Tab-separated table of C-alpha atoms in Angstrom:
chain	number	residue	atom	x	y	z
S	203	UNK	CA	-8.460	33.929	15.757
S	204	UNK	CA	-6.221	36.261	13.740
S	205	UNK	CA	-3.324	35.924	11.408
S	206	UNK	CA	-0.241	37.689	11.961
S	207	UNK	CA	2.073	38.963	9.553
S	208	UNK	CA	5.873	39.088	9.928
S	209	UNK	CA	5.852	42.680	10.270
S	210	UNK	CA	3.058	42.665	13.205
S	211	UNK	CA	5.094	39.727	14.805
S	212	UNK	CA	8.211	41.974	14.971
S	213	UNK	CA	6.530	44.904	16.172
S	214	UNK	CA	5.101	42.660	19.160
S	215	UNK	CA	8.344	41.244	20.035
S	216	UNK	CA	9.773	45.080	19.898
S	217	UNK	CA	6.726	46.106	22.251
S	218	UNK	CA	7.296	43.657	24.785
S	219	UNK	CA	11.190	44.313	25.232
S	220	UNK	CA	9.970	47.707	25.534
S	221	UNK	CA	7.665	46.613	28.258
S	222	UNK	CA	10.299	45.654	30.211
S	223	UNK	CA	12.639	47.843	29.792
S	224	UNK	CA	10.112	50.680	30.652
S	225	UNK	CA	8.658	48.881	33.950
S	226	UNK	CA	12.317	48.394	34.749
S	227	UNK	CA	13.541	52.128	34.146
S	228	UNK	CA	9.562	53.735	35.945
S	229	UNK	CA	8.160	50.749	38.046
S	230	UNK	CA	5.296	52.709	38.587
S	231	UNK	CA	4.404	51.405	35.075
S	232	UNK	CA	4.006	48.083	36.113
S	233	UNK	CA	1.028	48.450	37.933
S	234	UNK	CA	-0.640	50.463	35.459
S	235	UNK	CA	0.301	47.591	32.468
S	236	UNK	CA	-1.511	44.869	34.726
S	237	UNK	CA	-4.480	47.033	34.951
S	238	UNK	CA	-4.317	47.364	31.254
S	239	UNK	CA	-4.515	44.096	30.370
S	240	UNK	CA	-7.427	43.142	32.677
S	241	UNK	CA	-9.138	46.591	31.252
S	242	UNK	CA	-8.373	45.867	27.496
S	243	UNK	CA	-9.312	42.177	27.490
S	244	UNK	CA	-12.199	43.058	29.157
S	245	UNK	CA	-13.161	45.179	26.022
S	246	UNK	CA	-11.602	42.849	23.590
S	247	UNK	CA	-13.673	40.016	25.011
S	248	UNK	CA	-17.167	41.700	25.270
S	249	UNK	CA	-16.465	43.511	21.968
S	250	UNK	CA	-16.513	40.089	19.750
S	251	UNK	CA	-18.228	38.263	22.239
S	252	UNK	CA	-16.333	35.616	22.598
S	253	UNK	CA	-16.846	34.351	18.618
S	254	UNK	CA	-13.427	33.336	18.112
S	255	UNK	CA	-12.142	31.851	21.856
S	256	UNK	CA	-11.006	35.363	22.058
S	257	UNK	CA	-11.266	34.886	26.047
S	258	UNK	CA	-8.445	31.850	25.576
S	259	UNK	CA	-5.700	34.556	24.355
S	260	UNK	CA	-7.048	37.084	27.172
S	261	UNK	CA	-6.275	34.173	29.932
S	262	UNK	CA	-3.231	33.112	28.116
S	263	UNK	CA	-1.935	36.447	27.998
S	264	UNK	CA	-2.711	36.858	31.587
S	265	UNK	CA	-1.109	33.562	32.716
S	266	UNK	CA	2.036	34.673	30.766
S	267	UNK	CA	2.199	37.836	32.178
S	268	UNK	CA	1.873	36.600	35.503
S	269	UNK	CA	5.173	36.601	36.882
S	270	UNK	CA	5.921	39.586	35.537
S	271	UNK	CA	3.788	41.409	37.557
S	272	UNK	CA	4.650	39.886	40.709
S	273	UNK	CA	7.822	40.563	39.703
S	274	UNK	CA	7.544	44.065	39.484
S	275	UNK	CA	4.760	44.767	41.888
S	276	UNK	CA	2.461	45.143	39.088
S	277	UNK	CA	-0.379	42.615	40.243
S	278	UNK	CA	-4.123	44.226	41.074
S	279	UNK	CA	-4.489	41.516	43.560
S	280	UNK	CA	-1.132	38.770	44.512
S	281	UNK	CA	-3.307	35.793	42.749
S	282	UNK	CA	-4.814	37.909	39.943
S	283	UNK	CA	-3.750	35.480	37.151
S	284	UNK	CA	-5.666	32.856	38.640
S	285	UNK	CA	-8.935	34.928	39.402
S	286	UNK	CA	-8.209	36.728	36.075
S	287	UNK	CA	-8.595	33.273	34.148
S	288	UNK	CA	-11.532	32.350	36.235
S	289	UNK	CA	-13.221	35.553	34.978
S	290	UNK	CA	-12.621	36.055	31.166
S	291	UNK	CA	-13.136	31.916	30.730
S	292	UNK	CA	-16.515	32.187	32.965
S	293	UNK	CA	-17.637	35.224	30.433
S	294	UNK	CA	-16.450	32.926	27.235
S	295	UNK	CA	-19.032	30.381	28.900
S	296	UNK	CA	-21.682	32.541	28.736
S	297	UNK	CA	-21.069	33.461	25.500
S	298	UNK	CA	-20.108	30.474	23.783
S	299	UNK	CA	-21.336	27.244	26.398
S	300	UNK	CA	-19.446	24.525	27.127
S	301	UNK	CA	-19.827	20.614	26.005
S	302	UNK	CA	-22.196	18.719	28.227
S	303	UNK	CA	-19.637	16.241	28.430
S	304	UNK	CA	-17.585	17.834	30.621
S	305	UNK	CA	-18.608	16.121	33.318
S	306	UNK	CA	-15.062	14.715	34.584
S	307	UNK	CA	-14.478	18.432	35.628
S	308	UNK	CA	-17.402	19.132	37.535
S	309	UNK	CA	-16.830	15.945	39.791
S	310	UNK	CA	-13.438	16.950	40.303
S	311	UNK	CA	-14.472	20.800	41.385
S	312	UNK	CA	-17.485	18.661	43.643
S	313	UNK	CA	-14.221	16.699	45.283
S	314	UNK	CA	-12.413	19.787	46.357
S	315	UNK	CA	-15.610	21.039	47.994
S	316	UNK	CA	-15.242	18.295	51.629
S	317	UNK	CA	-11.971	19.501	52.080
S	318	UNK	CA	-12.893	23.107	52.315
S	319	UNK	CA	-15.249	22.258	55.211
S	320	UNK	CA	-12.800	19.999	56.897
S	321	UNK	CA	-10.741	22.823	56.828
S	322	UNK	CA	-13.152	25.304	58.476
S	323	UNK	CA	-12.874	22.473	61.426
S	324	UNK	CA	-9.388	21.699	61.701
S	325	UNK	CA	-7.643	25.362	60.973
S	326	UNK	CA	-6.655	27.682	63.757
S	327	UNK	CA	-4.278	30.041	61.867
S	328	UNK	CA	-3.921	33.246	63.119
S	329	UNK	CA	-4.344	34.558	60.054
S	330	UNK	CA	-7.275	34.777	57.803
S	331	UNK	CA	-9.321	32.052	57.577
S	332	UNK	CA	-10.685	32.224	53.760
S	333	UNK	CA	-7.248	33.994	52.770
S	334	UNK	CA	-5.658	30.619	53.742
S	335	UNK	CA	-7.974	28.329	52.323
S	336	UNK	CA	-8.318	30.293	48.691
S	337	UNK	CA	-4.711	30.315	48.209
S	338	UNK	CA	-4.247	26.984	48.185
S	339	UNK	CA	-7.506	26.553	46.637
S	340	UNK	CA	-7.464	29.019	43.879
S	341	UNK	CA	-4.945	26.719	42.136
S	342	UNK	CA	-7.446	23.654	41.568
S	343	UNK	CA	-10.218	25.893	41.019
S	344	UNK	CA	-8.998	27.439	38.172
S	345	UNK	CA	-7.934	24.229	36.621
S	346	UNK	CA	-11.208	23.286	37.055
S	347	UNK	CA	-13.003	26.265	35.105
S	348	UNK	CA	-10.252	26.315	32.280
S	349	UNK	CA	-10.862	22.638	31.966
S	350	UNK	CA	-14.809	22.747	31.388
S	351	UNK	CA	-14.378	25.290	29.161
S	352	UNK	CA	-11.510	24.069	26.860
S	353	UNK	CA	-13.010	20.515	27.317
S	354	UNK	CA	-13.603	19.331	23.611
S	355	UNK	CA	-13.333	22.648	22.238
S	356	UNK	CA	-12.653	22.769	18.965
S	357	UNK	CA	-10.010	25.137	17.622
S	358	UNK	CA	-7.369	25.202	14.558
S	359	UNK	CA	-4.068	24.470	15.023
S	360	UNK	CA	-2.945	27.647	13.902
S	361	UNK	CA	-4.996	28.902	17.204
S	362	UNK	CA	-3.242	26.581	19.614
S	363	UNK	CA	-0.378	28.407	18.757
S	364	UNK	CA	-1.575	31.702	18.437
S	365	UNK	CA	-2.752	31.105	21.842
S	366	UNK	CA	0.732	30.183	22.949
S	367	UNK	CA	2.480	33.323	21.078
S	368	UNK	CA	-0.126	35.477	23.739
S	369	UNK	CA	1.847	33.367	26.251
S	370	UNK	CA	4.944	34.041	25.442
S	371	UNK	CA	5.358	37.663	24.653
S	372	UNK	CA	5.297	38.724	28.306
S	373	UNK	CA	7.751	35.985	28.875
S	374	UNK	CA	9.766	38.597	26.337
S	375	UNK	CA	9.177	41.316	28.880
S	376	UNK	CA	10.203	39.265	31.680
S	377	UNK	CA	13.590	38.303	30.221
S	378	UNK	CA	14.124	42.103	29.175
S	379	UNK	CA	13.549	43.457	32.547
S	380	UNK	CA	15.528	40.216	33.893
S	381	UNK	CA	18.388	41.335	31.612
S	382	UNK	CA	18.438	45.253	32.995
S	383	UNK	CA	18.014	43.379	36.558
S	384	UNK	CA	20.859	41.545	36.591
S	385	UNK	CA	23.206	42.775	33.965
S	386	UNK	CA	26.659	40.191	35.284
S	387	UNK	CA	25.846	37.563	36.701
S	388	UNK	CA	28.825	36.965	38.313
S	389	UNK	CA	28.355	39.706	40.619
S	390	UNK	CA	26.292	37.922	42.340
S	391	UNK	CA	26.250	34.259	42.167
S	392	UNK	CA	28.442	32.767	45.513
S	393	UNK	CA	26.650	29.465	45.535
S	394	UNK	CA	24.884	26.956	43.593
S	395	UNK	CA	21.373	27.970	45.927
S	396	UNK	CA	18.332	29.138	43.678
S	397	UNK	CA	19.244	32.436	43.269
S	398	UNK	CA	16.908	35.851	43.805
S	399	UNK	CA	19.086	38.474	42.520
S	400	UNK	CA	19.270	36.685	38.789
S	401	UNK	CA	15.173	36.473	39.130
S	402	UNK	CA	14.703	39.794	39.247
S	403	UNK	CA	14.260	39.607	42.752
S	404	UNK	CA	11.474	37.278	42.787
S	405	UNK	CA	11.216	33.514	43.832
S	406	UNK	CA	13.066	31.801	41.691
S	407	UNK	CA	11.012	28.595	41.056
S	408	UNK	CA	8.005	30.796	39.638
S	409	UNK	CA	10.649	32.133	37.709
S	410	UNK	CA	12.251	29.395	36.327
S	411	UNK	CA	9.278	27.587	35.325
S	412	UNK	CA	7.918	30.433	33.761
S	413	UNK	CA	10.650	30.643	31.685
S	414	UNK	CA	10.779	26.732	30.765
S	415	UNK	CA	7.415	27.427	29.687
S	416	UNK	CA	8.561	30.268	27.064
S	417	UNK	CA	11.394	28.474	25.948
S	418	UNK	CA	9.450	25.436	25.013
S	419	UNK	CA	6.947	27.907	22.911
S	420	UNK	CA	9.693	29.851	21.238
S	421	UNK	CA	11.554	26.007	20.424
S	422	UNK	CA	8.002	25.533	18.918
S	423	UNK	CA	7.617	28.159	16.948
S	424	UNK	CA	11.053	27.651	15.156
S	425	UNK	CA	9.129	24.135	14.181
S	426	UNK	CA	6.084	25.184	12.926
S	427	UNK	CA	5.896	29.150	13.057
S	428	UNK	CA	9.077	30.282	11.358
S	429	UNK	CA	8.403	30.451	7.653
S	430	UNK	CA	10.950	32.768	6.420
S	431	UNK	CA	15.007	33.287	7.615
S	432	UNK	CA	14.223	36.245	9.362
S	433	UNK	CA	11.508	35.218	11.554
S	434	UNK	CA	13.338	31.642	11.936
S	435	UNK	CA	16.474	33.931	13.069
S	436	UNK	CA	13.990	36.397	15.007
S	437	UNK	CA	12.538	32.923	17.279
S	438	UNK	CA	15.921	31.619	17.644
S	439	UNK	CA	17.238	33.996	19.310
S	440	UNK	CA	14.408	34.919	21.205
S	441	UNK	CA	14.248	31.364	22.935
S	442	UNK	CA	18.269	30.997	23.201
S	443	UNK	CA	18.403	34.537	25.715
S	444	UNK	CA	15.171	32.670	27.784
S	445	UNK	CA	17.086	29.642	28.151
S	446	UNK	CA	19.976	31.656	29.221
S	447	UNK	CA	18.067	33.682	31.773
S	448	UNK	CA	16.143	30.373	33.032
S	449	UNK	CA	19.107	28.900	33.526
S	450	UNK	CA	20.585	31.665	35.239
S	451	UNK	CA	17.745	31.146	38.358
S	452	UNK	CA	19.703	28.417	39.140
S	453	UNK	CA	16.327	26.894	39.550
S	454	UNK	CA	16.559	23.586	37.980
S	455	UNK	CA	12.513	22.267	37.967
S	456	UNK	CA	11.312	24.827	35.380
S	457	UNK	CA	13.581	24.541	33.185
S	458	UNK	CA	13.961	20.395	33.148
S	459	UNK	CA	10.013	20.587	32.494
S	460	UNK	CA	10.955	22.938	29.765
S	461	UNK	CA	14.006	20.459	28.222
S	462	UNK	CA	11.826	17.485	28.414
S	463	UNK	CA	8.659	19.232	26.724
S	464	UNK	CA	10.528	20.271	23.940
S	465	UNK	CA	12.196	17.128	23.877
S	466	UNK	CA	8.648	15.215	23.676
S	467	UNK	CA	7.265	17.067	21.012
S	468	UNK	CA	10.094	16.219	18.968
S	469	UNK	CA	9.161	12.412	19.599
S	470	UNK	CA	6.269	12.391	19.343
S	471	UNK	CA	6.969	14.473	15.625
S	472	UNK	CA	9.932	11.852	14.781
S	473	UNK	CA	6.911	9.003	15.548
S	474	UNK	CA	4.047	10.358	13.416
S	475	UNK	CA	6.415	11.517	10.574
S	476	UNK	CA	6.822	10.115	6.931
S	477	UNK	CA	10.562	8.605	5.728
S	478	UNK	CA	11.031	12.921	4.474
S	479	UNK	CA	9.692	14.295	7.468
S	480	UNK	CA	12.085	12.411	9.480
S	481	UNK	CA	14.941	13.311	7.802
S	482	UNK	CA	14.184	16.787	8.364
S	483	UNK	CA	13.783	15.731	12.225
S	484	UNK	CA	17.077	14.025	12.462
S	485	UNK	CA	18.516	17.599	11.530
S	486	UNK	CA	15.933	19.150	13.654
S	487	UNK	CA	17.487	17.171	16.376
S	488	UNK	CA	21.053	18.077	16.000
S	489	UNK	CA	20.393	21.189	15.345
S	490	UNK	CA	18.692	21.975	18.548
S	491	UNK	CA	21.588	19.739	20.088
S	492	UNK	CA	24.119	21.870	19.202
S	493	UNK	CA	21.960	25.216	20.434
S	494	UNK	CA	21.689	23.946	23.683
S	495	UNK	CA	25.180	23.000	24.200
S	496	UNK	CA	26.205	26.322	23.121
S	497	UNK	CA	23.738	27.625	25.600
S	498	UNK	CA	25.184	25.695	28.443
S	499	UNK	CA	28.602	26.244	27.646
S	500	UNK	CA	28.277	30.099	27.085
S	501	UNK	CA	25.605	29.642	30.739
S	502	UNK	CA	28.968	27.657	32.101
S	503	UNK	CA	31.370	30.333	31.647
S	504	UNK	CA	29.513	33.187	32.409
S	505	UNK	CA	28.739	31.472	36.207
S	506	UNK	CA	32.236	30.210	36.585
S	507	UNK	CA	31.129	26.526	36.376
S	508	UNK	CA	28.990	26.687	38.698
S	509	UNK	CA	25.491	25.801	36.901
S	510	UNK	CA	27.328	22.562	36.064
S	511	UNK	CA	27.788	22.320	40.239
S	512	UNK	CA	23.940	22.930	40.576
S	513	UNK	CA	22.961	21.158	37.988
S	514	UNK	CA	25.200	17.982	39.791
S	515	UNK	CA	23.743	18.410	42.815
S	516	UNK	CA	26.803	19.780	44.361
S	517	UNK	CA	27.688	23.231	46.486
S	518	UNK	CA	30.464	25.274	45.287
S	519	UNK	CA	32.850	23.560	46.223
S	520	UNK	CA	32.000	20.733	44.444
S	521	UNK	CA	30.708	18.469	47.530
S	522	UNK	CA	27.387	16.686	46.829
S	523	UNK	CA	24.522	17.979	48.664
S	524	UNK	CA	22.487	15.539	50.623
S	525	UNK	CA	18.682	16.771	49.544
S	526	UNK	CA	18.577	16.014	46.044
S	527	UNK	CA	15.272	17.956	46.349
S	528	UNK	CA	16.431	21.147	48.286
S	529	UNK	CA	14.694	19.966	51.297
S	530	UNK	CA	11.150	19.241	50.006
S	531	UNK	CA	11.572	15.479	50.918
S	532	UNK	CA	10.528	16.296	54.335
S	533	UNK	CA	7.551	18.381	53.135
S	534	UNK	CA	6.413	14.960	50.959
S	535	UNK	CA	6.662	12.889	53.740
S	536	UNK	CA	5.032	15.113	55.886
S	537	UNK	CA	1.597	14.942	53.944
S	538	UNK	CA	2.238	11.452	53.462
S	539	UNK	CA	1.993	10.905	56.925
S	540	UNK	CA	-1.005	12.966	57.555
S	541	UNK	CA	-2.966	11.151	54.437
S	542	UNK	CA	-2.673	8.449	56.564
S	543	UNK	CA	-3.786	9.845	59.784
S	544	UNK	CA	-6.856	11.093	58.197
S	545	UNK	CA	-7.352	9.036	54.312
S	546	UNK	CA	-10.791	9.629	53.572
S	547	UNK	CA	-11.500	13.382	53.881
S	548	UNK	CA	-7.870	14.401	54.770
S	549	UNK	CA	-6.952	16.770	57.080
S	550	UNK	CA	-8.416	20.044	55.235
S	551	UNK	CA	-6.984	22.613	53.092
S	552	UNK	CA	-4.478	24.706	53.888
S	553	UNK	CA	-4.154	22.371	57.411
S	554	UNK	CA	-0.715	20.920	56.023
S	555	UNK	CA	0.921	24.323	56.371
S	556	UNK	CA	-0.319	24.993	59.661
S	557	UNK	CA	0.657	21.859	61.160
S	558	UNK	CA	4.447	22.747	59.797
S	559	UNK	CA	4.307	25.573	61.669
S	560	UNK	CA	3.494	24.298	64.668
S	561	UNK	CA	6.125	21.753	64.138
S	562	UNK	CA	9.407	23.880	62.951
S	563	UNK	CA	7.657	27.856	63.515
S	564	UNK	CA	7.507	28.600	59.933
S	565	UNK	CA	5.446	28.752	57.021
S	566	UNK	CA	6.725	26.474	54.907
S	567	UNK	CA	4.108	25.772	51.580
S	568	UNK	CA	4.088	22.639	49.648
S	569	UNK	CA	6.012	22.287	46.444
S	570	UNK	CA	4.056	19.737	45.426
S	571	UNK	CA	0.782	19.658	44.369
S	572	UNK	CA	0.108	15.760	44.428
S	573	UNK	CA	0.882	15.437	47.845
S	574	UNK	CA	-0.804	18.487	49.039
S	575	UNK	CA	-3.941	17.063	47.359
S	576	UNK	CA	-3.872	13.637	48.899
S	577	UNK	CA	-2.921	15.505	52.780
S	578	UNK	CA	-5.543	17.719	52.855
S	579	UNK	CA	-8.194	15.662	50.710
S	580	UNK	CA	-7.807	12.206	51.516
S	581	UNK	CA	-9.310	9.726	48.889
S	582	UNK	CA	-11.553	12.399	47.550
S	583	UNK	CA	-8.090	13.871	46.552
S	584	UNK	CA	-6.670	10.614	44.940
S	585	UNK	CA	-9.591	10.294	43.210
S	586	UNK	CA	-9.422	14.134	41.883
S	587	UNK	CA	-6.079	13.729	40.635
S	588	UNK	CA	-6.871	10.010	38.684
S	589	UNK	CA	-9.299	12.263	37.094
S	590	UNK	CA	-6.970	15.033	35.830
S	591	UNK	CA	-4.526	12.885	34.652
S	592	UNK	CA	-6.810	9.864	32.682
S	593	UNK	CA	-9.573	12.260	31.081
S	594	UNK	CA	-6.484	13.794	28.460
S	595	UNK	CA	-5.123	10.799	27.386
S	596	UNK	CA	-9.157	9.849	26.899
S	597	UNK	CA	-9.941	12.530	24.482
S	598	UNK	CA	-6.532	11.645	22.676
S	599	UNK	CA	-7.884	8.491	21.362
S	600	UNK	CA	-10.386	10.721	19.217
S	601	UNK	CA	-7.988	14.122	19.311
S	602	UNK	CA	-4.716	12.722	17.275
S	603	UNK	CA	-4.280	15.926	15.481
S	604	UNK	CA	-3.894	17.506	18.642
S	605	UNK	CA	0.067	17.551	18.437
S	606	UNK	CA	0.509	19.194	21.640
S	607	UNK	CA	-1.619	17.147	23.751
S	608	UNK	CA	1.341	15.129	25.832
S	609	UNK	CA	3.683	18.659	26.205
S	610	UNK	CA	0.901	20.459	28.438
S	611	UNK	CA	-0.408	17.438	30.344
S	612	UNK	CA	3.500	16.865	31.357
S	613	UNK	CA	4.098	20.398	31.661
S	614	UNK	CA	1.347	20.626	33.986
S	615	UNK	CA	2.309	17.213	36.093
S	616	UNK	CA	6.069	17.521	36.052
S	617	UNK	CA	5.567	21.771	37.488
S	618	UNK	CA	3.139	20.511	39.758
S	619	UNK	CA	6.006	18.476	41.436
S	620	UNK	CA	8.291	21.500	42.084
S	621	UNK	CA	6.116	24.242	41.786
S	622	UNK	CA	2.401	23.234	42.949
S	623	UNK	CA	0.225	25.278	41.710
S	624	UNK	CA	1.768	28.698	42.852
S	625	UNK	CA	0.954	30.618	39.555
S	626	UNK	CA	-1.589	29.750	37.060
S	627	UNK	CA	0.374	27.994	34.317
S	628	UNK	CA	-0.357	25.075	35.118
S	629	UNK	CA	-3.499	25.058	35.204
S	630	UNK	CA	-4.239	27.012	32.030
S	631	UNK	CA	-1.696	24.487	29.905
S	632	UNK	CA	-3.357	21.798	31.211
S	633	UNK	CA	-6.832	22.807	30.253
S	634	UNK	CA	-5.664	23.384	26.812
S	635	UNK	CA	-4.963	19.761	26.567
S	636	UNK	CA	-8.687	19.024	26.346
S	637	UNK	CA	-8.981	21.053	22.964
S	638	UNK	CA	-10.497	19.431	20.124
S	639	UNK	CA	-7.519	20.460	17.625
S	640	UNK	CA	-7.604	20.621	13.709
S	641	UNK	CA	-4.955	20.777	11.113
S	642	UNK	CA	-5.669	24.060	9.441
S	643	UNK	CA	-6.134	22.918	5.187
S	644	UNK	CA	-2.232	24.011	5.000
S	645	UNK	CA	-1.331	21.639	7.384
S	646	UNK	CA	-2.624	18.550	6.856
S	647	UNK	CA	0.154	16.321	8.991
S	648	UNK	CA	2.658	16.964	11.819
């Protein structure tokens, strides 16, 4: 795709603090930096015609600029990252195909189709019919199109993580603007709740996992990225102030995804490393030890203690909560109980929220993605989701250099447990677990 030099690298990191700083100072700028991107990747894309997977650091730019721009009120439409990904990775699949093979994909976009015309049965919202049924379907369907056309793509290394640098850098804007947003945190904090007001006024799940996502990418890149002290330096302190501001949501999902991530690519490192290489891990490993309980500790003080409290499960004063899930328990059993009531087809998309409103007069959406699918899909949706989760660890068997490969297909299943599929990370970093990856010839082992 395109090598970077340090000097470009710096520049970009300087660009995007700018970013947010500027859409924090004139909002107004927000909405005309989301049209931007869709207007410049556009270009970008049908300029090189796709020759290079240039429509991968499009979506991946658009996935990690996602929250920003609901953030700021800078989206063109509220689910453009999803539609935005559907687009540019349709147009690289008419410029560069797809494998033939991708079958696995196609049955699992076929699956999702009897639950849309349950739905058109069963709903009786008040509000818009199709509105209702493409938010919740939107999520799946852009999984779907990612995966067919990342399925056995094959791509460098060094692209995989270019790829995730066009990630990251708006997840530099977002902890910029975060920073202006919420300058003391202890202004505001009076509980251990998930916390608005330290997510820039956004929800702070999205937030959160957004965030776990850029911290695991910035970790990375002090791994394999950060040739030189300055750029090493440069990384570091990027991904310490993300962790920091994750944190700060008091929005614990995103950032344990994040932690555990990080934690297996250094395993799975440690495993496929030589007697030198794992020296160098075991330092690796203490190293990032010691960053992270500096982060806590300096995290700890600045909250008075009480992201230790939330962390523990416990309120402010210390008394342990009785949801260790904020509630969502209920939501789970809820679809639970209406797989059962109707297994094969299930009860139709978007059905599960209406029924909670009828029971408790609220709109209450699912945090979590598996048990939405099985609700409002039945069997079809079982059967969707055995798909998604065996066809990676397939194309592993032949895809070992693909040292990434375990991060996004746990990143993806451990945020669709908190998150669903609200934004389209999940979906994108999943799909890039079906590249066929390469060691470029100056990297010839983990």
């Amino acid at each position: 795709m395109m090598k970077i030099k340090d000097s470009q690298y710096i520049l970009l990191i300087l660009l995007h603090i700018a970013i947010g700083v500027l859409v924090y100072l004139m909002p107004f700028l927000a909405a005309i930096y989301g049209l931007a991107i869709f207007l410049f990747g556009l270009y970008y894309v049908i300029k090189r015609r796709n020759k290079n997977n240039e429509v991968l650091l499009v979506s991946a730019y658009i996935v990690g600029s996602d929250v920003f721009l609901r953030m700021t009120g800078g989206s063109l439409l509220y689910e453009f990252s999803k539609y935005g990904v559907i687009i540019f990775l349709t147009i690289g699949m008419i410029y560069s195909g797809f494998s033939k093979k991708s079958i696995p994909y196609w049955i699992f976009l076929i699956l999702l189709i009897p639950g849309i015309f349950v739905a058109t049965e069963t709903l009786n919202l008040q509000s818009d019919l199709r509105v209702s049924i493409m938010f919740n379907i939107s999520g799946p369907f852009c999984l779907g199109i990612a995966s067919i056309y990342c399925y056995n793509r094959e791509i460098k290394f060094s692209q995989v993580n270019d790829i995730l640098l066009f990630l990251g850098l708006s997840v530099i804007s977002t902890t910029a603007y975060l920073i202006l947003y919420t300058p003391d945190l202890k202004e505001v904090l009076t509980g251990t709740g998930s916390n608005g007001e330290t997510s820039g006024g956004f929800g702070p799940n999205q937030v959160a996992t957004i965030m776990g996502l850029g911290m695991f990418i910035f970790f990375s890149r002090l791994i394999f990225i950060s040739k030189n002290k300055l750029i090493f330096f440069i990384n570091l302190i990027i991904a310490c102030n993300i962790t920091y501001r994750g944190l700060a949501t008091f929005s614990r999902g995103g950032m344990i995804t994040g932690f555990v991530i990080i934690l297996i690519l250094l395993l799975f490192l440690y495993k496929n490393s030589n007697r030198s290489g794992m020296y160098k891990l075991n330092l690796l490993f203490i190293f990032m030890a010691i960053v992270f309980s500096f982060i806590w500790i300096y995290t700890s003080n600045q909250t008075s203690g009480l992201i230790d409290k939330r962390y523990a499960n416990q309120d402010a004063m210390g008394r342990e909560k009785e949801s260790k899930l904020t509630g969502r328990e209920e939501i789970m059993e809820s679809e639970i109980d209406a797989f059962y009531e109707s297994p094969i087809l299930g009860i139709g998309v978007a059905k599960g929220l209406e029924l909670r409103y009828e029971k408790t007069g609220q709109f209450i959406t699912s945090h979590n993605e598996i048990t939405r699918t099985i609700a409002e899909h039945g069997a079809l949706g079982i059967l969707a989701l055995i798909i998604l989760f065996l066809t990676p660890i397939f194309l592993y068997l032949d895809n070992k250099e693909h040292i990434y490969m375990f991060c996004f297909l746990f990143f993806w299943l451990l945020t669709i447990n908190h998150a669903a599929m609200r934004i389209a990370a999940p979906a994108f970093i999943y799909s890039l677990s079906l590249l066929k990856v390469t060691f470029d010839k100056e990297l010839k082992s983990p």
